[in-house]
Coordinates of C-alpha atoms in Angstrom, one line a residue:
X152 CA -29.1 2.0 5.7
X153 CA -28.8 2.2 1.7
X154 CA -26.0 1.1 0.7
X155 CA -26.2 1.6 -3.4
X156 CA -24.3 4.3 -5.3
X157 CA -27.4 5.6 -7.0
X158 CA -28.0 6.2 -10.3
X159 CA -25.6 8.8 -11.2
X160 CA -22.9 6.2 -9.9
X161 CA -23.8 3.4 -11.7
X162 CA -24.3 5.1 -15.0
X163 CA -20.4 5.5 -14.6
X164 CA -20.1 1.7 -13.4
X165 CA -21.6 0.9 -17.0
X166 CA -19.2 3.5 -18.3
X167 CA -16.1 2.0 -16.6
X168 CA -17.0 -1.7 -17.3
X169 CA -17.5 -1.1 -21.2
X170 CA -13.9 0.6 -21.2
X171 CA -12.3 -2.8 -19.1
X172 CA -13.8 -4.7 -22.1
X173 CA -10.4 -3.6 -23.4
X174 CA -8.4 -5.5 -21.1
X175 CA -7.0 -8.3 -22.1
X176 CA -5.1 -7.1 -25.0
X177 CA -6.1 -8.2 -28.3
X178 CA -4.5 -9.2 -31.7
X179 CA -0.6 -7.7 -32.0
X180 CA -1.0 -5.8 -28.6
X181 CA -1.6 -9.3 -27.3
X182 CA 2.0 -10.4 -28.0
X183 CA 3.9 -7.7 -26.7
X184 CA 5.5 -8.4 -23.6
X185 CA 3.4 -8.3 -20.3
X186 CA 4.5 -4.9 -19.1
X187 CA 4.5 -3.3 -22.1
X188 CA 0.9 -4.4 -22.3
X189 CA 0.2 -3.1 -18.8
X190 CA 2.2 0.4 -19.6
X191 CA 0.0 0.6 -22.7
X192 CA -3.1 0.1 -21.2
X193 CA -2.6 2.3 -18.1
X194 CA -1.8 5.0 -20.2
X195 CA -5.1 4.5 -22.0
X196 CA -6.9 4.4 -17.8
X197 CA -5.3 8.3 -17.4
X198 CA -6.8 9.4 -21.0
X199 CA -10.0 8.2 -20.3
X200 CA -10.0 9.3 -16.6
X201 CA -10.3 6.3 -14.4
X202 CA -6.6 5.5 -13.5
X203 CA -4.6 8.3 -10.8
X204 CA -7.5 10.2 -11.4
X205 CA -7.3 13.1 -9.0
X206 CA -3.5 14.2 -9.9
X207 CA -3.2 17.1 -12.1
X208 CA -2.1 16.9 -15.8
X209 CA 1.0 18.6 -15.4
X210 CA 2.1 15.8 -13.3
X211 CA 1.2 12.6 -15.4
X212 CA -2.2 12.3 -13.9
X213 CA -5.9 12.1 -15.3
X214 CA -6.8 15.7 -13.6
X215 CA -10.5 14.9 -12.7
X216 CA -12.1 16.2 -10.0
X217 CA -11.5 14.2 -6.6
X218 CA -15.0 12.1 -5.8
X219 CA -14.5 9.3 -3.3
X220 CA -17.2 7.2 -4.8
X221 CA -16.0 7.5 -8.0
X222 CA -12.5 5.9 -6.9
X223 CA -14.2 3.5 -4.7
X224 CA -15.8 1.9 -8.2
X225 CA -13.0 2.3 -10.2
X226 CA -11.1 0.8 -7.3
X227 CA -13.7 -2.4 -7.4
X228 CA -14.3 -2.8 -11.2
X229 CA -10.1 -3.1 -11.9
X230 CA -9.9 -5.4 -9.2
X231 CA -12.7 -7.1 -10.2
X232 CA -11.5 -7.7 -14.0
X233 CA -7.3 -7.6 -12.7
X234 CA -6.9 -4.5 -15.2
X235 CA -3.7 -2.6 -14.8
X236 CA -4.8 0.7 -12.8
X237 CA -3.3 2.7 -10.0
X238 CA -0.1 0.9 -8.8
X239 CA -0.6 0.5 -5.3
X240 CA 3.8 0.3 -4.2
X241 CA 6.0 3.0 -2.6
X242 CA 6.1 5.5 -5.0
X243 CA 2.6 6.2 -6.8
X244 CA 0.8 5.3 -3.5
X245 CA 2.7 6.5 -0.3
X246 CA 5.7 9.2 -1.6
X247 CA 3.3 10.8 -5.0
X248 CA 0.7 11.8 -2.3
X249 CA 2.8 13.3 0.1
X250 CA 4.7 15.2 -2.8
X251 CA 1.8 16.7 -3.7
X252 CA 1.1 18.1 0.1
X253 CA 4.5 19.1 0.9
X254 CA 7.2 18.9 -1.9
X255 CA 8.2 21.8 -4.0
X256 CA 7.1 22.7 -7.7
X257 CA 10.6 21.5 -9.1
X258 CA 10.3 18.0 -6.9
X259 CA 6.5 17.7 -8.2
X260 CA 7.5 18.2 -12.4
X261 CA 10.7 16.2 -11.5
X262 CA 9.3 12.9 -9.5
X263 CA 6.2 12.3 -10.5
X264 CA 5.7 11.7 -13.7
X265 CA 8.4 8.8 -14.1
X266 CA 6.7 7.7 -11.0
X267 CA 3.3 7.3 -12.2
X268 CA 4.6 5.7 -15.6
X269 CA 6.7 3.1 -13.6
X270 CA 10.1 4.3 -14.7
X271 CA 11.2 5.4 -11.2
X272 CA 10.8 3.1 -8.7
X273 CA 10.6 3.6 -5.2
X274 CA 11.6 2.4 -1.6
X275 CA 10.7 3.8 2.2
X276 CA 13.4 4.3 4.5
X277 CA 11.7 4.1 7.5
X278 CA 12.3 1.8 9.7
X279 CA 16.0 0.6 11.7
X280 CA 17.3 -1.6 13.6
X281 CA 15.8 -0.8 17.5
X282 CA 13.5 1.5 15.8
X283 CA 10.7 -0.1 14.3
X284 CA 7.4 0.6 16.6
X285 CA 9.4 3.7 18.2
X286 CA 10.1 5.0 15.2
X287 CA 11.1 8.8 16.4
X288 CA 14.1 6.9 18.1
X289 CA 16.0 6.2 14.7
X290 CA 19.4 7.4 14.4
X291 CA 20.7 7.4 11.0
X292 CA 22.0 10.6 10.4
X293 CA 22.2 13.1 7.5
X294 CA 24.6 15.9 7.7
X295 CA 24.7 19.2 5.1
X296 CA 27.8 19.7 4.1
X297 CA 27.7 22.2 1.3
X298 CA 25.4 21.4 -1.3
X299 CA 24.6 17.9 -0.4
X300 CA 23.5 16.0 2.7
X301 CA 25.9 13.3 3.8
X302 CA 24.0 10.4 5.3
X303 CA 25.2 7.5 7.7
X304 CA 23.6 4.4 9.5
X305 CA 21.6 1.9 8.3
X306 CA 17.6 1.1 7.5
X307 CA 16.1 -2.3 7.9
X308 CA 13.1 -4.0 6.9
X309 CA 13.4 -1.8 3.7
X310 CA 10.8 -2.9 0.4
X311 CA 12.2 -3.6 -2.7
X312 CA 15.2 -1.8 -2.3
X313 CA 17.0 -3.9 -4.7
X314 CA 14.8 -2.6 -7.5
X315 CA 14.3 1.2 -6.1
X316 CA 15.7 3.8 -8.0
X317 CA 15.1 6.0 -5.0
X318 CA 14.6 6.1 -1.5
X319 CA 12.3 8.3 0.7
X320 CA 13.2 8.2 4.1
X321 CA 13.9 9.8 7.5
X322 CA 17.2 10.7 9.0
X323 CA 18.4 12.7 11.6
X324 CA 19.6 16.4 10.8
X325 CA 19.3 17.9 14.2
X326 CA 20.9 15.6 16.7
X327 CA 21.0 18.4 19.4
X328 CA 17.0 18.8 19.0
X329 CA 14.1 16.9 20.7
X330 CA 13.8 13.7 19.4
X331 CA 10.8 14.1 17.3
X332 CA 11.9 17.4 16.1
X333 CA 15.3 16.7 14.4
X334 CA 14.3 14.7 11.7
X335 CA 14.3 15.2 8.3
X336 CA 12.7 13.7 5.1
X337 CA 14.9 13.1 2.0
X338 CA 14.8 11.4 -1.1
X339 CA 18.0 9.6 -1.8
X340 CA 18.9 8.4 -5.1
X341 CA 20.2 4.2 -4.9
X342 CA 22.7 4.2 -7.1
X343 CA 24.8 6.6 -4.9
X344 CA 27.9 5.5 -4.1
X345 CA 28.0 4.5 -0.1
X346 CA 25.0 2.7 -0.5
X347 CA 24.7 -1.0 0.4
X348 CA 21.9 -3.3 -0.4
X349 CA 21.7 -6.7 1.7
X350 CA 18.5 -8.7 0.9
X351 CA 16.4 -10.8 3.6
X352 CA 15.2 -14.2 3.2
X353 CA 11.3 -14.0 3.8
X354 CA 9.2 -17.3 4.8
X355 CA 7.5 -17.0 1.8
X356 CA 10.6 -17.7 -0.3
X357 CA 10.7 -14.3 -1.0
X358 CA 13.4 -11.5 -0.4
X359 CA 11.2 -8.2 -0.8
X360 CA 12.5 -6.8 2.5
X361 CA 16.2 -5.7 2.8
X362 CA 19.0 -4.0 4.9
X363 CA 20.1 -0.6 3.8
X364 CA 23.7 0.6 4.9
X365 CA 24.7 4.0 4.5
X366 CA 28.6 4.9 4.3
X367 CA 29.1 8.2 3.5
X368 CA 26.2 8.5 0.9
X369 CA 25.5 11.9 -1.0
X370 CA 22.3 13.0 -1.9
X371 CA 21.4 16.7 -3.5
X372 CA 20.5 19.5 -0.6
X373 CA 17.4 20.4 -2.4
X374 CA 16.1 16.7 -2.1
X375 CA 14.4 17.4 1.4
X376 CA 10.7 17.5 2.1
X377 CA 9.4 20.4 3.7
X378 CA 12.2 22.0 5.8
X379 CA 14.9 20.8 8.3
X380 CA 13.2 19.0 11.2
X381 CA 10.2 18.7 10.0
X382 CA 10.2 15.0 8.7
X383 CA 8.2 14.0 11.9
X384 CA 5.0 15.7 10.6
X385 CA 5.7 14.9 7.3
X386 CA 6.2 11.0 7.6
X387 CA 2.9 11.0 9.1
X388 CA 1.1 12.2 6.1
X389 CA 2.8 8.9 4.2
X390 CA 1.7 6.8 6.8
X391 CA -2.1 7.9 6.9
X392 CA -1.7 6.8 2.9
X393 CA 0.3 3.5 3.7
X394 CA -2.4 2.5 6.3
X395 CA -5.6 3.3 3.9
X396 CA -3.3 1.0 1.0
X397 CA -2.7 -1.6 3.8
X398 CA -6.7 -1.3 4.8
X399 CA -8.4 -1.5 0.7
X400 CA -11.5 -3.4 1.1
X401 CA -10.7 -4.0 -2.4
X402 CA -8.0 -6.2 -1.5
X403 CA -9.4 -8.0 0.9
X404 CA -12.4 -9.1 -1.3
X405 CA -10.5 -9.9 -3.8
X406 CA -8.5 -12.6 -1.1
X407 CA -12.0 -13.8 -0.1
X408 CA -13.0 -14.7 -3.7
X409 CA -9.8 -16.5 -4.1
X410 CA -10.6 -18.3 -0.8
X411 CA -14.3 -19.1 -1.7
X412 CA -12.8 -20.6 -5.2
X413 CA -10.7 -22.9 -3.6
X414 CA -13.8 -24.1 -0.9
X415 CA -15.5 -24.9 -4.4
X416 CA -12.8 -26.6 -5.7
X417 CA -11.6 -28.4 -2.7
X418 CA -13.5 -32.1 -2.3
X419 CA -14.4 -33.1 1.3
X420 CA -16.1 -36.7 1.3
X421 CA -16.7 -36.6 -2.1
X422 CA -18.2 -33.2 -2.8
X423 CA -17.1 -29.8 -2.8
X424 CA -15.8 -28.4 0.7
X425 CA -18.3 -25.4 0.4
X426 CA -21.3 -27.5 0.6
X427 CA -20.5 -28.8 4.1
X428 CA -22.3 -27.0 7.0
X429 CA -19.5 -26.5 9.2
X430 CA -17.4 -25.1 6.0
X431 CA -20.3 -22.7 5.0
X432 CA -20.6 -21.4 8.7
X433 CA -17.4 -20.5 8.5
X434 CA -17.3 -18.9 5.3
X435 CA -20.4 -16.9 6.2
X436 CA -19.0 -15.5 9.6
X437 CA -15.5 -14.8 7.4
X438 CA -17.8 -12.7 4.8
X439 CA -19.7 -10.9 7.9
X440 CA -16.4 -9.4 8.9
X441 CA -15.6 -8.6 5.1
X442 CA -18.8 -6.4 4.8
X443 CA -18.0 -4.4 7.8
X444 CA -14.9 -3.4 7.2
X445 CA -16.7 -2.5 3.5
X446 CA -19.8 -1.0 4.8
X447 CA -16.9 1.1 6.8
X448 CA -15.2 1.7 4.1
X449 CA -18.8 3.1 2.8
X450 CA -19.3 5.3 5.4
X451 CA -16.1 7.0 5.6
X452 CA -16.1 7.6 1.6
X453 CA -19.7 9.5 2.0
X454 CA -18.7 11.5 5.0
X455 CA -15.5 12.7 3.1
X456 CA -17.7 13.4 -0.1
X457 CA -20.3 15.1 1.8
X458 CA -17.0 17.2 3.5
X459 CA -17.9 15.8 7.0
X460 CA -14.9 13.6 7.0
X461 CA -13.8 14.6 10.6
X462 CA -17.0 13.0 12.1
X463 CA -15.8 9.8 11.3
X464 CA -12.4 10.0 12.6
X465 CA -13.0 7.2 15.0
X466 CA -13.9 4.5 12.3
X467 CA -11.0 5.8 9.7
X468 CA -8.5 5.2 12.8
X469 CA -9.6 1.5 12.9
X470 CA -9.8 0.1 9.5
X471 CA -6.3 -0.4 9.1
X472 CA -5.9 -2.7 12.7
X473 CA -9.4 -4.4 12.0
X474 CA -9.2 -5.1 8.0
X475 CA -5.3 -6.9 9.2
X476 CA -7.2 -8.6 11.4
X477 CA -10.1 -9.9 8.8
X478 CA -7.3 -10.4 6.1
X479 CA -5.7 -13.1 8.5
X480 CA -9.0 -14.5 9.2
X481 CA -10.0 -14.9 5.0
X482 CA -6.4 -16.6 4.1
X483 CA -6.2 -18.7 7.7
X484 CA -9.4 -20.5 6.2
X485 CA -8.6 -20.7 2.7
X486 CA -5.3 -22.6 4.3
X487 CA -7.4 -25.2 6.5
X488 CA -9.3 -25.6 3.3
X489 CA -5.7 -26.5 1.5
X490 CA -5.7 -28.8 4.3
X491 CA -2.3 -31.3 3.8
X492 CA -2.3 -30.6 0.6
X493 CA -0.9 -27.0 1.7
X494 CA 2.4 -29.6 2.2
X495 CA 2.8 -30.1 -1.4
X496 CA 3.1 -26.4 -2.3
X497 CA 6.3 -26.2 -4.4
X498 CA 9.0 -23.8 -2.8
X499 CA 9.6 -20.2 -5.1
X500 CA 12.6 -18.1 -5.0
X501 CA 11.8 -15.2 -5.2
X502 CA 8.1 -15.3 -4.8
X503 CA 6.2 -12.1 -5.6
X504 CA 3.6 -10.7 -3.4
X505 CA 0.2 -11.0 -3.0
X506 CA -0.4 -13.7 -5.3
X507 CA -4.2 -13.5 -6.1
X508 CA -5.5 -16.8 -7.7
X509 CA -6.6 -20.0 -6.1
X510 CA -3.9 -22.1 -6.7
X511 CA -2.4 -24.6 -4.3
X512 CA 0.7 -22.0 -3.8
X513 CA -1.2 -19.0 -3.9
X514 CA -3.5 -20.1 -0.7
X515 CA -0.6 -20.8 0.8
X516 CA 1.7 -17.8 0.0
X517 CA -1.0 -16.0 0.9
X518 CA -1.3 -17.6 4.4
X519 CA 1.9 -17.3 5.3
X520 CA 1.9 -13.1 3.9
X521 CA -1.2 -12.6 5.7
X522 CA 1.0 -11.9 9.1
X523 CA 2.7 -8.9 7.8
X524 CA 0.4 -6.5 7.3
X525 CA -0.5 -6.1 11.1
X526 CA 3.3 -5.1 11.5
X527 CA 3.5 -2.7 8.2
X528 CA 2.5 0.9 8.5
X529 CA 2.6 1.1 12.7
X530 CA 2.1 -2.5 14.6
X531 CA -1.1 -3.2 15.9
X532 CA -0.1 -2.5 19.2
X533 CA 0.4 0.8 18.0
X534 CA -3.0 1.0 16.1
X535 CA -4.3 0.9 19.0
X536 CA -2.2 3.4 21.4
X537 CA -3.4 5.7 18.0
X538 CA -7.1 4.7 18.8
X539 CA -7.2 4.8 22.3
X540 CA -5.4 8.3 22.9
X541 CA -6.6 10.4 19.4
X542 CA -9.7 8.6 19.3
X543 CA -11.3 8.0 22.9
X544 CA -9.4 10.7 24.2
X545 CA -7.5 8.2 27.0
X546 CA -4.3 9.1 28.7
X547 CA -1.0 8.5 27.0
X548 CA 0.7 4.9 27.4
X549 CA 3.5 4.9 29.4
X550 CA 6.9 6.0 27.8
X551 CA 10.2 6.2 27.8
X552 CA 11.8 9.6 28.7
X553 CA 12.4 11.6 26.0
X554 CA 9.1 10.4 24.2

């Protein structure tokens, strides 16, 4: 199996890496503050064509032609330097995608440009209290009453909502239809009044997830997806793009390098932790599963750039429950590595996420992170209901009535 890019790909490697020479910021650009300097040199990514690449002009992006590969580098060099590029949250990677499949020309001029530019944050109203796995079961409600929907209930488990400007979500607009068939999608602006933000107290330290309560809330008519009752369909376009974010091989190798710098760092008896046998067997069985889920990874990007991606269906249906699986694997041995040391770890408020470096604290934030992403974006369980029905062609688990 060749595994290279050719030529024609790593000319634009070379290309891309000469342009990251520009990151960090030098001279006055150096002092301004750390957004700005990300702001300024993500703008710079969409000129030159490298960051949100495949969205059109008119919307904010670089408006290249789409070419897997070509994302698949740009995807590894910015991780590889930590380069602002695409942000990978709620808005530019799960709602901007779906806006371009379903939402209207207004919604597309209006969203997504403050989106891409990070002035609009977003959060996804998903999930509820008894409807989590069994999502189709939710029952927060959304009712037109002349030009605006009137929404009650309450979401759970919702990201960043404390910083979201908006929320996409699901609610219920047909109660007297099916239950898959009377949902809707809306955006809903935050700041609405009715709307009630309660944070949740993470074992990281952090409070990224919340509880949303809806009293009365008012959003625009015009701010629905697609048509009345068919949020079903389109929630699982979002969540085909929330699983490929959750399944980045980029990611992931990015956690293993963070892992194999702390097995250099580490001292067992003296010397370094990665020169002991057992610790190197370990590492190299770790970086086995790492390559397959890249060498995956490979294989679906050249089917879909040779337009053949439906014959790897199977595969693309599995990365997102086995690259959870590796992820836990990489930061559960960077943490045995930590050893008791792990103990010491000072305690953050307010920790962010996917802290990347080697540090004591970021092995162990890390660690204790690396459980989520087998619940986010459909639980494993479900992965593999997904799998086993769509993929193998089994019969359907058993469900409740009405399923």
């Amino acid at each position: 199996m060749n595994l290279t890019y050719g030529p024609e790909y790593e000319a634009f490697r070379a290309e891309l890496q000469e342009f990251l020479r520009g990151w960090p910021l030098q001279g006055d650009e150096a002092k301004l503050p750390r957004n700005e300097q990300e702001r300024l040199f993500r703008k710079r990514g969409i000129e030159a064509g490298y960051v949100y690449r495949s969205i059109p002009a008119e919307y904010g992006g670089a408006g290249r032609q789409s070419d897997p590969l070509y994302d698949r580098i740009i995807q590894e060099e910015y991780a590889r330097t930590g380069a602002p590029g695409n942000r990978l949250n709620q808005g530019p990677g799960l709602l901007v995608p779906t806006l371009l499949d379903f939402g209207t020309e207004e919604q597309k001029r209006r969203f997504i440009p403050p989106t891409l530019a990070g002035e609009m944050q977003w959060c996804q109203g998903y999930s509820e209290p008894g409807s989590g796995s069994d999502l189709a079961s939710l029952q927060t409600s959304a009712r037109l009453d002349g030009d605006h929907w009137v929404i009650n209930g309450q979401k759970i488990w919702t990201s960043n909502a404390r910083e979201a400007h908006y929320m996409f979500g699901l609610f219920r607009t047909e109660p007297d239809a099916g239950k898959h068939a009377g949902i809707s999608y809306l955006l809903v602006p935050m700041d609405a009044e009715g709307i009630d933000v309660r944070p949740l107290k993470q074992m990281t330290g952090s409070e990224e997830f919340n509880e949303v309560f809806f009293n009365d809330v008012h959003t625009p008519a015009d701010h629905i997806l697609g048509k009345r009752g068919e949020g079903w369909t389109i929630s699982r376009a979002t969540l085909r793009h929330e699983r490929n974010l959750i399944g980045n091989p980029a990611l992931m190798r990015q956690q293993f390098e963070m892992m194999l710098a702390i097995a250099r760092r580490t001292e067992r008896g003296g010397r370094p932790a990665i020169e002991e046998p057992g610790i190197r067997d370990r590492i190299a069985e770790v970086e086995g599963f790492v390559r397959c889920v890249e060498t995956t990874n490979l294989r679906m990007l050249s089917a879909e750039s040779r337009g053949e991606a439906m014959q790897v269906m199977l595969p693309m249906m599995m990365i997102k429950l086995y690259s959870t699986q590796v992820m836990e694997r990489v930061a559960s041995l960077a943490y045995d590595l930590l050893g008791g040391d792990g103990l010491l770890a000072p305690i953050v408020e307010n920790d962010s996420i996917y802290d990347g470096s080697g540090t004591l604290r970021g092995g162990v934030h890390n660690f204790l992170y690396s459980m989520g992403p087998s619940i986010a974006g459909g639980a494993s369980n479900i992965q593999r209901n997904i799998i086993g029905e769509r993929g193998l062609g089994l019969p359907r688990d058993l469900r409740p009535s009405g399923g």
